[in-house]
Amino acid sequence: MRDVKERDVRYEKLERLEKDRDIDVFGHRLDKVVPIAEIRKLEDGTEVEAVGRLHAKRAHGKLTFGDIRDWSGRIQIALEKPVLGSEAYNLFRKYADIGDTIWVKGELFHTQRGELTIAVKEWKWMTKSLRPLPEKWHGLRDVELRSRHRYLDLIMNPDSMKTFMLRSQIITAIRKFLYDRGFIEVETPVLQPIYGGASARPFITHHNALDIDLYLRIAPELYLKRLIVGGFPKVFEMGKNFRNEGIDSMHNPEFSMMELYQAYADYTDIMNLVEDLFVYLVETLEIPQPIKWLGKEVYVKKPFPRIPYKEAFAHFTDGKITWDMIDTEEKAKKVFEDLGLEMKKPPVWINYVQEIFDSIVQPKIVNPTFIIDYPLEISPLAKKKKDDPNFVERFELFVAGVELANAFSELQDPRDQLERFKKQVEARRQGDDEAMAEIDEDYIIALEYGLPPTGGLGVGIDRLVMFLTGKDSIRDVILFPLLRPKKISDADLGESEEE
RNA sequence: GAGCCGUUAGCUCAGUCGGUAGAGCACCGGCCUUUUAAGCCGGGUGUCGCAGGUUCGAGCCCUGCACGGCUCACCA
């Protein structure tokens, strides 16, 4: 046999179709496109037009069955030689390959086995597929190929298509929820001369005309709060943040974030809003509960528990670790060491406490839970509690041990903010390369003009989508996650020979 | 960044003790009017991730590299 590669076979078919039969396999526009799922609802006898990718072909001499699929579903087609005539029939038999996208016109009927089928009277190509599809039964399994060639994943794995459709619906629903509550959607700079609003290493780029370095934002926070200073009552932004850090099943260097700010609100208002939002999403998107995520069964049900940071230790350790056991550096260090933990950060009180929280408290949380009132040290943009200035009006929402949201009553006092910025810059000088490099003086000036009391929120969209779709890897909910580029060889493009 | 694991046909995978490359699907040729992972007959299409090394002989053993996965570290 001469044809060694399927791709070559298909290119030869393409040439024969074009040269010998003058057929244009790269089709043209259609007046109407009905999703296959909609066609499936119609009665037998209805004449329908359908388009889809051919996923299977079962030929029986003068009768050939096929399966076509689109994003919404699959349907069987049947082509009979006497109906189509030998020209159109043989064209399908010999030249329509699995992977081709075709248009068919015909009547709906049920086969002897009861399968809804289109009895095709007419068909044509929408486009030719020149490469063989992955195997029909197992689909495309290889995790790397699924991310690298997402189109193949979407073609082969209906579950993947469903996940990304749901992602889009989640984002639409979040917008609707916020619009309905009077939030105004805004866009703030992705390219920032000074980065802030979070602690992370940034990507650096350069603007040629101005000859300045710029940073890709690690958060939109400081710009959004300037808008509250300017008089916007409620704003939100949904978009990409960029953090120049490691990649794992919870982190992608570019990720989607929704931040919102509401004037004259505080973190308790935001907590109520988050609770409402989660319930709204689960209800409107009809997500069945419990949601199985990261090996846990999660129920989204109001009210979400609200546990102060200080009390969380006792709460999740059955009283074995209490706040008064860790409220000084010396005591916290002892508990830390008794737990067999190893300190990789500067050995100060807050780091011992945070490490204990991360390893003992956080993993125990299953259902949506607000941890509230964080230590001041780890919250440089949050407002202090009136009755306890060592803590701030802040909460984080955890689900299945994962942080999904972070919010606080915003710090309004420019003097306090400047001091905290200075501490950040000092930490930076001490070697913390995730602390702020530079004080955002304009932001301090904005605070001097006056930030009204404001509640702010950030929600990690990718993680939220992971949760609502039950996916354990962020790569399953980002269409094109960052991968190290792989060279495509000439052979892969079929140009190794004399072509 | 560290440890472990993986990389064999387009895809999903097998490959024993180191003896010269396998299956299913897909594909090619043929038969077939109710199949649906259609079936039957015939056909194997390969840079065994890459580069070295050991060996009479390497998919298999050794070294380095590349890409990926998991765990850890990092990520308030």
XYZ file of C-alpha atoms (C1' of nucleotides) in Angstrom:
575
model
C 0.000 0.000 0.000
C 1.357 3.351 -1.017
C -0.476 5.703 1.318
C 1.432 5.502 4.526
C -0.076 8.462 6.317
C -3.716 9.213 6.786
C -3.073 12.897 6.394
C -1.558 12.309 2.954
C -4.564 10.214 1.981
C -6.873 13.032 2.883
C -4.888 15.639 0.986
C -5.051 13.395 -2.068
C -8.795 13.054 -1.662
C -9.050 16.824 -1.419
C -7.143 17.278 -4.664
C -9.240 14.711 -6.472
C -12.419 16.423 -5.288
C -11.173 19.798 -6.431
C -9.567 18.815 -9.722
C -11.646 15.894 -10.954
C -15.040 16.829 -9.592
C -14.807 20.581 -9.097
C -16.201 20.339 -5.568
C -15.495 23.085 -3.044
C -15.198 21.307 0.290
C -14.681 24.594 2.134
C -18.300 25.621 2.265
C -20.173 28.867 2.589
C -22.650 30.584 4.826
C -25.944 29.082 5.892
C -29.168 30.984 6.368
C -30.048 29.104 9.490
C -28.209 26.870 11.876
C -30.311 24.903 14.336
C -28.512 23.248 17.237
C -28.751 19.478 17.072
C -30.283 19.435 20.548
C -33.170 21.505 19.135
C -33.574 19.264 16.100
C -33.863 16.292 18.432
C -37.045 17.787 19.903
C -38.896 17.736 16.564
C -41.438 15.168 15.392
C -40.847 12.348 12.960
C -41.579 13.430 9.415
C -40.268 16.970 9.933
C -37.906 18.132 7.240
C -34.741 19.439 8.871
C -31.391 20.887 7.965
C -28.507 20.043 10.252
C -24.805 20.768 10.431
C -22.247 18.934 12.439
C -18.953 17.176 12.507
C -18.996 13.576 11.339
C -17.885 11.364 14.226
C -18.802 7.901 12.952
C -19.632 6.195 9.689
C -21.285 2.779 9.410
C -21.595 1.621 5.823
C -23.807 -1.261 4.706
C -23.593 -1.411 0.945
C -26.442 0.731 -0.309
C -27.196 2.200 3.129
C -24.825 4.194 5.273
C -25.325 5.521 8.774
C -23.330 8.311 10.317
C -23.220 10.318 13.535
C -22.873 14.054 13.415
C -22.183 16.165 16.466
C -22.218 19.804 17.396
C -21.729 21.568 20.714
C -25.235 20.689 21.811
C -25.492 17.010 20.979
C -25.354 14.258 18.384
C -27.787 12.821 15.894
C -27.693 9.886 13.527
C -27.962 10.386 9.780
C -28.878 7.718 7.219
C -28.017 7.890 3.544
C -29.655 5.525 1.066
C -28.223 5.051 -2.385
C -31.603 4.942 -4.181
C -32.653 8.176 -2.476
C -29.490 10.182 -3.062
C -28.458 8.714 -6.394
C -25.149 6.984 -6.861
C -23.200 10.205 -7.422
C -24.028 11.880 -4.103
C -24.090 8.564 -2.273
C -20.693 7.394 -3.448
C -19.234 10.795 -2.753
C -20.259 10.371 0.855
C -19.100 6.762 0.983
C -15.659 7.415 -0.433
C -14.866 11.012 0.361
C -16.695 12.071 3.512
C -14.234 11.365 6.301
C -14.685 11.231 10.014
C -13.914 14.733 11.190
C -15.486 16.476 8.187
C -18.171 19.008 8.948
C -21.211 18.500 6.757
C -24.610 19.954 6.098
C -27.522 17.599 5.566
C -31.163 18.041 4.632
C -33.727 15.341 5.168
C -36.635 13.985 7.147
C -36.657 12.858 10.748
C -37.618 9.243 11.430
C -36.966 6.494 13.909
C -35.016 3.392 12.908
C -36.110 -0.159 13.717
C -33.970 0.075 16.836
C -35.736 3.287 17.807
C -32.943 5.742 17.107
C -33.902 9.232 15.970
C -32.320 9.675 12.559
C -32.253 12.088 9.640
C -33.069 10.372 6.336
C -30.737 12.420 4.190
C -31.934 13.649 0.815
C -29.168 16.127 0.178
C -25.764 16.790 1.712
C -22.651 18.918 1.207
C -19.383 19.754 2.881
C -18.998 22.657 5.247
C -15.344 21.871 5.677
C -12.947 19.018 5.116
C -10.850 17.629 7.923
C -7.378 16.782 6.739
C -6.185 15.085 9.901
C -7.601 12.006 11.588
C -9.529 12.576 14.804
C -8.446 10.839 18.013
C -9.941 7.482 18.802
C -13.726 7.475 19.069
C -14.173 5.402 22.201
C -11.554 6.728 24.596
C -11.492 10.225 23.135
C -8.503 12.420 23.813
C -7.171 11.519 27.246
C -3.643 12.869 27.328
C -3.772 15.853 29.670
C -1.046 17.681 27.825
C -2.628 17.256 24.397
C -6.014 18.288 25.768
C -4.595 21.642 26.882
C -2.221 22.139 23.994
C -4.798 21.313 21.324
C -7.906 22.467 23.098
C -9.938 22.337 19.884
C -9.396 18.568 19.792
C -10.442 18.264 23.406
C -13.617 20.216 22.634
C -14.333 18.118 19.546
C -13.772 14.796 21.278
C -14.896 15.294 24.860
C -18.466 16.555 25.324
C -17.786 16.984 29.030
C -15.075 19.480 28.251
C -17.402 21.445 25.981
C -19.994 21.385 28.759
C -17.501 22.697 31.280
C -16.496 25.666 29.141
C -20.087 26.431 28.221
C -20.860 26.457 31.933
C -17.900 28.726 32.578
C -19.393 31.223 30.169
C -22.797 30.919 31.812
C -21.273 31.475 35.246
C -19.600 34.672 34.075
C -22.811 35.873 32.438
C -24.762 35.091 35.611
C -22.278 36.973 37.794
C -22.638 40.029 35.564
C -26.422 39.815 35.657
C -26.409 39.424 39.442
C -24.256 42.537 39.805
C -26.120 44.622 37.209
C -29.355 43.785 39.016
C -27.853 45.210 42.197
C -26.796 48.452 40.547
C -23.126 47.694 39.990
C -21.428 49.451 37.113
C -18.879 47.538 35.075
C -15.646 49.405 34.448
C -12.260 48.772 32.859
C -9.033 49.807 34.514
C -5.447 49.531 33.265
C -3.802 46.194 32.761
C -0.525 47.998 32.074
C 0.432 49.770 35.262
C 3.470 51.916 36.081
C 3.210 50.866 39.743
C 1.675 47.567 40.675
C -0.284 46.958 43.860
C -3.447 45.632 45.449
C -1.956 42.220 46.172
C 1.354 40.691 46.989
C 2.916 38.854 44.099
C 5.753 39.095 41.640
C 4.675 40.920 38.480
C 5.386 40.513 34.784
C 7.401 43.411 33.449
C 7.032 44.861 29.987
C 8.176 47.980 28.175
C 6.445 50.774 26.348
C 8.630 52.008 23.518
C 7.208 55.457 22.796
C 7.297 56.554 26.427
C 10.410 54.474 27.059
C 9.146 53.249 30.424
C 8.809 49.857 32.029
C 5.270 48.844 32.864
C 3.839 46.008 34.910
C 0.988 43.722 34.035
C -1.447 44.198 36.871
C -1.467 41.775 39.769
C -4.808 43.264 40.847
C -7.110 46.121 39.791
C -7.859 47.118 43.397
C -6.160 50.499 43.708
C -7.710 51.785 40.473
C -11.189 50.616 41.377
C -11.027 52.360 44.734
C -9.979 55.568 42.969
C -13.305 55.306 41.143
C -15.161 55.146 44.459
C -13.242 58.293 45.461
C -14.445 59.789 42.183
C -18.050 59.137 43.091
C -19.010 55.857 41.468
C -21.403 54.211 43.935
C -20.831 50.549 43.052
C -18.275 49.306 40.554
C -16.937 45.994 39.424
C -14.402 44.712 36.969
C -13.977 41.217 35.621
C -10.719 40.514 33.920
C -7.275 39.033 33.865
C -4.639 39.440 36.523
C -1.069 38.347 35.996
C 1.263 36.938 38.617
C 4.743 35.800 37.754
C 4.703 32.709 39.915
C 4.519 28.951 39.829
C 2.002 26.878 37.912
C 0.024 24.102 39.570
C -3.483 22.731 39.761
C -4.694 25.899 41.536
C -2.553 28.556 39.822
C -2.144 29.843 36.289
C 0.080 32.900 35.668
C -2.818 34.733 34.059
C -6.113 34.215 35.777
C -9.517 35.831 35.944
C -10.657 37.894 38.843
C -13.826 39.734 39.695
C -13.367 42.676 42.014
C -16.142 44.903 43.242
C -16.390 47.942 45.502
C -19.476 49.370 47.108
C -19.561 52.765 48.764
C -21.152 53.061 52.209
C -20.883 49.325 52.736
C -18.617 47.274 54.937
C -17.422 43.696 54.957
C -20.632 42.393 56.486
C -22.611 43.763 53.535
C -20.128 42.112 51.214
C -20.483 38.821 53.079
C -24.222 38.911 52.519
C -23.634 39.705 48.878
C -21.230 36.779 48.433
C -23.677 34.433 50.112
C -26.453 35.627 47.813
C -24.200 35.350 44.776
C -23.234 31.741 45.483
C -26.800 30.682 46.087
C -27.910 32.600 42.976
C -25.327 30.818 40.810
C -26.178 27.361 42.092
C -29.904 27.986 41.625
C -29.980 29.745 38.259
C -27.458 27.384 36.706
C -29.261 24.413 38.266
C -26.099 22.909 39.665
C -26.936 19.672 41.458
C -25.887 19.395 45.084
C -23.790 18.223 46.725
C -21.043 19.494 44.478
C -18.213 16.971 44.475
C -14.944 18.859 44.512
C -11.430 17.870 45.555
C -12.724 14.663 47.064
C -15.315 16.419 49.202
C -19.072 16.845 49.058
C -20.049 20.469 49.321
C -23.468 21.968 49.993
C -24.122 25.598 49.138
C -26.751 26.619 51.645
C -27.408 29.854 53.486
C -26.252 30.957 55.963
C -22.540 30.323 55.546
C -20.869 30.042 58.963
C -18.915 33.150 59.996
C -16.012 32.256 62.210
C -13.554 34.813 63.558
C -9.939 34.042 62.695
C -9.065 33.877 66.379
C -11.762 31.310 67.064
C -11.175 29.230 63.942
C -8.246 27.431 65.542
C -10.274 26.045 68.417
C -13.300 25.511 66.197
C -11.527 23.264 63.698
C -9.299 21.429 66.175
C -11.996 20.535 68.685
C -10.435 22.931 71.112
C -6.978 21.365 70.899
C -5.423 24.599 69.659
C -6.835 27.791 71.070
C -5.964 31.388 70.379
C -4.372 31.925 73.793
C -1.972 29.088 72.940
C -0.600 31.014 69.968
C -1.043 34.698 70.750
C 2.633 35.393 71.264
C 5.583 34.501 69.082
C 7.021 32.188 71.710
C 3.769 30.277 72.228
C 2.943 30.123 68.535
C 6.407 28.774 67.807
C 5.943 25.976 70.305
C 2.579 24.891 68.870
C 4.059 25.179 65.397
C 6.962 22.934 66.284
C 4.790 20.469 68.172
C 2.836 20.042 64.944
C 6.058 19.042 63.225
C 5.944 21.973 60.837
C 8.991 23.600 59.345
C 9.355 27.370 59.020
C 10.522 28.546 55.616
C 9.571 32.174 56.100
C 10.949 34.792 58.472
C 10.332 33.346 61.987
C 7.937 35.964 63.282
C 4.662 35.569 65.151
C 2.310 36.152 62.234
C 4.078 33.596 60.067
C 3.795 30.903 62.733
C 0.120 31.659 63.142
C -0.556 31.755 59.418
C 1.277 28.485 58.825
C -0.738 26.809 61.568
C -3.902 28.208 60.000
C -2.934 26.997 56.540
C -2.036 23.495 57.613
C -4.560 22.814 60.396
C -7.585 25.028 59.882
C -7.954 25.626 56.155
C -7.978 21.952 55.039
C -10.780 21.160 57.498
C -13.230 23.568 55.889
C -15.660 21.851 53.529
C -18.868 23.828 53.073
C -18.647 27.533 52.225
C -17.353 29.248 55.351
C -16.360 32.822 56.076
C -13.293 33.274 58.202
C -13.545 36.846 59.470
C -11.463 39.465 61.282
C -7.897 38.809 60.148
C -4.701 39.965 61.834
C -3.568 43.395 60.724
C -0.133 42.157 59.664
C -1.396 40.260 56.629
C -3.952 42.822 55.459
C -2.279 46.039 54.314
C -5.348 47.523 52.622
C -8.062 46.656 55.132
C -9.683 48.813 57.771
C -8.908 48.145 61.418
C -11.608 46.905 63.721
C -12.920 49.655 65.904
C -12.663 47.673 69.145
C -9.479 45.761 68.335
C -6.931 47.586 66.162
C -4.703 44.510 65.860
C -7.359 42.968 63.640
C -9.073 44.142 60.491
C -12.561 43.978 59.035
C -11.762 41.303 56.533
C -13.063 37.912 55.505
C -12.013 35.107 53.273
C -14.434 32.538 51.907
C -13.175 28.970 51.913
C -14.723 25.990 50.180
C -13.210 22.505 50.345
C -10.064 23.995 51.826
C -9.643 26.473 48.971
C -9.855 30.260 49.169
C -12.508 31.489 46.756
C -13.006 35.073 47.870
C -11.255 37.761 49.860
C -12.926 40.940 51.048
C -12.647 43.765 53.507
C -13.868 47.101 54.671
C -11.454 49.373 52.860
C -8.854 51.394 54.688
C -9.756 55.073 54.300
C -7.135 56.866 56.382
C -4.295 58.086 54.117
C -1.868 58.376 57.032
C -2.401 54.767 58.059
C -2.265 53.620 54.441
C 1.039 55.412 53.859
C 2.520 53.756 56.948
C 1.446 50.321 55.755
C 2.813 50.981 52.271
C 6.115 51.993 53.838
C 6.221 48.713 55.726
C 5.643 46.878 52.455
C 8.461 48.705 50.740
C 10.665 47.996 53.751
C 9.792 44.288 53.591
C 10.735 44.424 49.939
C 14.114 45.836 50.826
C 14.509 43.029 53.365
C 14.198 40.547 50.520
C 10.482 39.854 50.245
C 10.240 40.014 46.472
C 6.477 39.800 46.561
C 6.003 42.948 48.589
C 5.361 46.296 46.925
C 8.392 47.790 45.235
C 7.191 51.340 45.237
C 4.626 53.450 47.052
C 1.647 54.414 44.934
C 1.644 58.067 45.930
C -1.273 58.988 43.741
C -3.361 56.449 45.589
C -2.460 58.133 48.882
C -3.457 61.467 47.337
C -6.764 59.946 46.260
C -7.353 58.842 49.862
C -6.563 62.386 51.003
C -9.391 63.623 48.805
C -11.541 61.106 50.633
C -12.617 57.507 50.138
C -16.091 56.987 51.556
C -16.597 53.952 53.755
C -16.360 51.121 51.240
C -16.671 47.381 51.116
C -14.529 45.543 48.564
C -14.372 42.007 47.247
C -12.235 39.829 45.038
C -13.393 36.483 43.674
C -11.126 34.119 41.786
C -13.242 33.235 38.777
C -11.215 30.225 37.699
C -11.430 28.624 41.113
C -15.120 29.431 41.341
C -15.640 27.715 37.995
C -13.570 24.768 39.209
C -15.829 24.471 42.208
C -19.116 24.788 40.315
C -17.997 22.324 37.628
C -16.313 19.994 40.104
C -12.946 20.130 38.336
C -9.808 19.462 40.355
C -7.381 21.246 38.052
C -7.393 24.875 36.945
C -6.253 23.629 33.545
C -9.665 22.042 33.092
C -11.408 25.415 33.295
C -8.963 27.651 31.409
C -9.272 27.175 27.664
C -5.622 27.791 26.950
C -3.572 27.377 30.129
C 0.061 28.388 29.980
C 2.318 25.563 28.862
C 5.905 25.587 27.837
C 5.894 26.016 24.069
C 6.679 22.895 22.138
C 8.367 22.997 18.768
C 6.296 21.657 15.906
C 8.560 19.751 13.578
C 8.481 19.911 9.786
C 7.424 16.285 9.829
C 4.359 17.226 11.873
C 3.427 19.638 9.108
C 4.036 17.025 6.450
C 6.955 18.872 4.891
C 9.725 16.396 5.485
C 9.475 15.053 1.931
C 9.766 16.728 -1.426
C 6.618 18.807 -0.973
C 13.425 24.905 42.672
C 13.389 19.332 44.754
C 11.588 14.215 44.653
C 8.790 10.450 42.171
C 6.373 8.835 37.676
C 5.476 9.085 32.462
C 6.797 9.824 26.977
C 6.062 3.269 21.863
C 1.459 4.089 15.136
C -3.152 9.750 14.179
C -5.641 8.177 19.208
C -6.053 4.599 23.588
C -2.552 1.295 25.158
C 0.594 -3.681 25.552
C 5.692 -4.953 24.957
C 8.281 -10.921 29.499
C 15.020 -12.212 30.757
C 18.480 -7.166 26.422
C 17.476 -10.901 20.738
C 15.694 -6.536 16.240
C 7.860 -3.629 16.753
C 2.325 -5.346 18.770
C -3.360 -4.848 19.712
C -7.950 -2.068 19.363
C -9.925 2.224 17.120
C -8.793 5.218 12.830
C -6.974 4.455 7.763
C -6.500 1.619 2.704
C -8.770 -2.520 -0.771
C -13.195 -5.716 -1.046
C -18.515 -7.662 0.617
C -22.986 -5.916 2.763
C -30.275 -1.850 3.137
C -31.560 -0.831 9.891
C -26.414 -0.137 12.004
C -24.993 2.645 16.353
C -17.688 0.985 19.787
C -21.957 -2.394 13.038
C -20.020 -6.959 11.025
C -16.892 -10.186 7.698
C -12.174 -10.940 4.457
C -7.328 -8.802 3.334
C -3.468 -4.834 4.419
C 0.803 -2.333 9.801
C 1.225 2.907 8.224
C 6.727 3.591 13.588
C 12.840 9.051 14.362
C 9.975 3.434 20.510
C 10.560 11.968 23.253
C 15.942 13.806 21.896
C 21.412 13.089 22.295
C 25.182 10.133 23.932
C 27.060 5.544 26.449
C 27.391 0.118 27.707
C 26.721 -4.348 24.656
C 27.824 -8.988 19.378
C 22.861 -6.880 19.899
C 18.981 -1.536 23.394
C 11.881 0.208 23.291
C 14.104 -2.337 27.670
C 20.364 -1.040 31.118
C 23.433 3.852 32.209
C 24.147 9.426 31.679
C 22.452 14.097 30.101
C 18.537 16.960 28.025
C 13.299 18.156 26.529
C 8.093 18.047 27.507
C 4.199 16.591 30.782
C 1.796 14.689 35.433
C 1.692 14.102 40.808
C 3.716 15.510 45.576
C 6.480 19.142 48.158
C 8.339 24.211 48.187
C 6.438 28.962 46.574
C 1.669 31.482 46.090
C -0.849 37.003 52.611
